[in-house]
């Protein structure tokens, strides 16, 4: 059965939101580069890569279901933040908005009785919980060590520098 048209519409919007997220995190990565925080910059660049895979997962899904992908312009993203904590707070707030978008897609799929789409969206629901938890953990760490604690920030930067990209949209062997 071809994808439901209303589901197609909200999924196309979600593709745009995922690309915007990718842009946001790439901009945050550049901000950290300007502050010589290479590890934070690395973490955000991987976040950027993850968001691209999310967009492509939905892109492939629409195509596989005989739908029409509609790629829209990606709005500008911020370029400056006041602090490291500020960046992660914005990341968390943004992820909550993305979660709301995913929930809306899921509810639309259910309302339109497109159970295949609802099933696909389950993956995103789990992914969002994980992402929110990861960001909250970093916020907790930042609050614990304090903004001015250079040595602790240095160590956290080293830790975030070890993050490597894993495409979680692909099945693991
Ligand atoms: Fe995402
Ligand atoms: Fe995300």
JSON list of N, CA, C and O in Angstrom, two decimals, residues 20 42 68 71 100 115 161:
[
{"chain": "A", "resi": 20, "resn": "UNK", "atom": "N", "xyz": [17.78, 20.56, 9.36]},
{"chain": "A", "resi": 20, "resn": "UNK", "atom": "CA", "xyz": [18.02, 21.78, 10.14]},
{"chain": "A", "resi": 20, "resn": "UNK", "atom": "C", "xyz": [18.81, 21.44, 11.40]},
{"chain": "A", "resi": 20, "resn": "UNK", "atom": "O", "xyz": [19.74, 22.16, 11.77]},
{"chain": "A", "resi": 42, "resn": "UNK", "atom": "N", "xyz": [34.17, 17.90, 18.09]},
{"chain": "A", "resi": 42, "resn": "UNK", "atom": "CA", "xyz": [34.04, 16.54, 17.55]},
{"chain": "A", "resi": 42, "resn": "UNK", "atom": "C", "xyz": [32.68, 15.95, 17.87]},
{"chain": "A", "resi": 42, "resn": "UNK", "atom": "O", "xyz": [32.00, 15.38, 17.01]},
{"chain": "A", "resi": 68, "resn": "UNK", "atom": "N", "xyz": [6.33, 10.89, -2.61]},
{"chain": "A", "resi": 68, "resn": "UNK", "atom": "CA", "xyz": [7.13, 11.93, -3.26]},
{"chain": "A", "resi": 68, "resn": "UNK", "atom": "C", "xyz": [7.90, 12.71, -2.20]},
{"chain": "A", "resi": 68, "resn": "UNK", "atom": "O", "xyz": [7.30, 13.31, -1.30]},
{"chain": "A", "resi": 71, "resn": "UNK", "atom": "N", "xyz": [12.04, 18.27, -0.87]},
{"chain": "A", "resi": 71, "resn": "UNK", "atom": "CA", "xyz": [13.11, 18.91, -0.09]},
{"chain": "A", "resi": 71, "resn": "UNK", "atom": "C", "xyz": [12.92, 20.41, -0.11]},
{"chain": "A", "resi": 71, "resn": "UNK", "atom": "O", "xyz": [12.86, 21.02, -1.17]},
{"chain": "A", "resi": 100, "resn": "UNK", "atom": "N", "xyz": [8.73, 16.26, 19.66]},
{"chain": "A", "resi": 100, "resn": "UNK", "atom": "CA", "xyz": [7.33, 16.63, 19.42]},
{"chain": "A", "resi": 100, "resn": "UNK", "atom": "C", "xyz": [6.96, 16.42, 17.95]},
{"chain": "A", "resi": 100, "resn": "UNK", "atom": "O", "xyz": [5.86, 15.96, 17.62]},
{"chain": "A", "resi": 115, "resn": "UNK", "atom": "N", "xyz": [-0.09, 1.91, 9.42]},
{"chain": "A", "resi": 115, "resn": "UNK", "atom": "CA", "xyz": [0.63, 1.22, 10.50]},
{"chain": "A", "resi": 115, "resn": "UNK", "atom": "C", "xyz": [2.07, 0.96, 10.14]},
{"chain": "A", "resi": 115, "resn": "UNK", "atom": "O", "xyz": [2.92, 0.88, 11.03]},
{"chain": "A", "resi": 161, "resn": "UNK", "atom": "N", "xyz": [35.93, 14.09, 22.90]},
{"chain": "A", "resi": 161, "resn": "UNK", "atom": "CA", "xyz": [36.77, 13.91, 21.72]},
{"chain": "A", "resi": 161, "resn": "UNK", "atom": "C", "xyz": [36.90, 12.46, 21.29]},
{"chain": "A", "resi": 161, "resn": "UNK", "atom": "O", "xyz": [37.30, 12.16, 20.17]}
]
